[in-house]
Coordinates of C-alpha atoms in Angstrom, one line a residue:
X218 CA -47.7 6.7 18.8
X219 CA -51.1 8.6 19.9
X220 CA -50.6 10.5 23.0
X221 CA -54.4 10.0 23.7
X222 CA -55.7 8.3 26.8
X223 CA -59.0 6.7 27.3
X224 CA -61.3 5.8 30.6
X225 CA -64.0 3.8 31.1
X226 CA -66.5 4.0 33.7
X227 CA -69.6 1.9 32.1
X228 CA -72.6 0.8 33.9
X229 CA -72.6 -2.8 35.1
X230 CA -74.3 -4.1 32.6
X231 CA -72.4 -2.8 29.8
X232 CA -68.9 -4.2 31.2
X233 CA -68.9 -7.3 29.4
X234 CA -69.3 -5.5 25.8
X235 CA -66.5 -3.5 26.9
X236 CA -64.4 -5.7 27.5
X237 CA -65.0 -7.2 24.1
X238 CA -64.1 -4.5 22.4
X239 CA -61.4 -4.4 24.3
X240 CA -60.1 -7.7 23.0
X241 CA -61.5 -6.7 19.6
X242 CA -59.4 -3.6 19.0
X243 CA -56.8 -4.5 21.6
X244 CA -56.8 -0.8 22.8
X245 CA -55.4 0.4 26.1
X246 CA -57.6 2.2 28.8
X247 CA -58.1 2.7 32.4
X248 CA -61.7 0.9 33.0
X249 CA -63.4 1.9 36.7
X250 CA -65.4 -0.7 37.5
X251 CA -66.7 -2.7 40.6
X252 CA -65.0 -5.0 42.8
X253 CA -67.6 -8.2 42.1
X254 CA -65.0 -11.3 42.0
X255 CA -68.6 -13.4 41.7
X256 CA -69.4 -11.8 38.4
X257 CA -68.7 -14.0 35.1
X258 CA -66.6 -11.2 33.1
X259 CA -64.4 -10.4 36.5
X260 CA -61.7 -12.9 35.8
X261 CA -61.7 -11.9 32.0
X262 CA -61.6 -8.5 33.3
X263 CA -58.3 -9.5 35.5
X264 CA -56.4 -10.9 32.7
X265 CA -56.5 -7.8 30.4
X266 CA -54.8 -6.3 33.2
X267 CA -51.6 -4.7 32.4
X268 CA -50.7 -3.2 36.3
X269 CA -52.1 -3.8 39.7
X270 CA -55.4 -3.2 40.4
X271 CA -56.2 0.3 41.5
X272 CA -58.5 1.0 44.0
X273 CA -60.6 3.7 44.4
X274 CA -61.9 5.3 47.9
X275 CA -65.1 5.6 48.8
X276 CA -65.9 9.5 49.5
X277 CA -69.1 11.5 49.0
X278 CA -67.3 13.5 46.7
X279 CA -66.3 11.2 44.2
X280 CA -68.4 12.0 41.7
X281 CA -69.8 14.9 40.4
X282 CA -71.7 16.7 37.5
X283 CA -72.3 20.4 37.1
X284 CA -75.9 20.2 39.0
X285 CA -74.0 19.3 41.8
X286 CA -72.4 16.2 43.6
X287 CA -74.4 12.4 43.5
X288 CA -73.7 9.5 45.2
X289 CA -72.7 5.6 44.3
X290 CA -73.7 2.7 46.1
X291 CA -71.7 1.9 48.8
X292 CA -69.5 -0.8 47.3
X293 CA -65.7 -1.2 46.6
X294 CA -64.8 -0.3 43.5
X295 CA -61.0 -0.6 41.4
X296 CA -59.3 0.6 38.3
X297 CA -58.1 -1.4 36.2

């Protein structure tokens, strides 16, 4: 078996087409994505689960590109 690994850390609005190709292919990956239990593909989203939910800590060095550090909105956020 493939030794690759694949994350995913789309923009809200492209979750839902990610997690159809998720179903579609059937793949494996570690998806970051918001905590919004309100949001239609969130309980999709939970039942392609394969482990707990992961969550991620909010610091102001989370993220980071090579001009420098930027921030994200001040929301929860999990892997799943």
């Amino acid at each position: 078996s493939p030794s690759v690994r694949f994350y995913a850390f789309p923009t809200v609005s492209l979750i839902p087409p990610v997690i159809g190709r998720i179903k579609g292919t059937g793949c494996s990956l570690l998806l970051v994505a918001p905590l919004w239990k309100n949001q239609t593909w969130f309980p999709e989203l939970v039942q392609l689960t394969a482990a707990p939910l992961w969550p991620i800590l909010l610091r102001r060095d989370l993220l980071s590109q090579a001009k420098g550090m930027f921030g994200i909105p001040d929301q929860s956020c999990e892997a799943f």
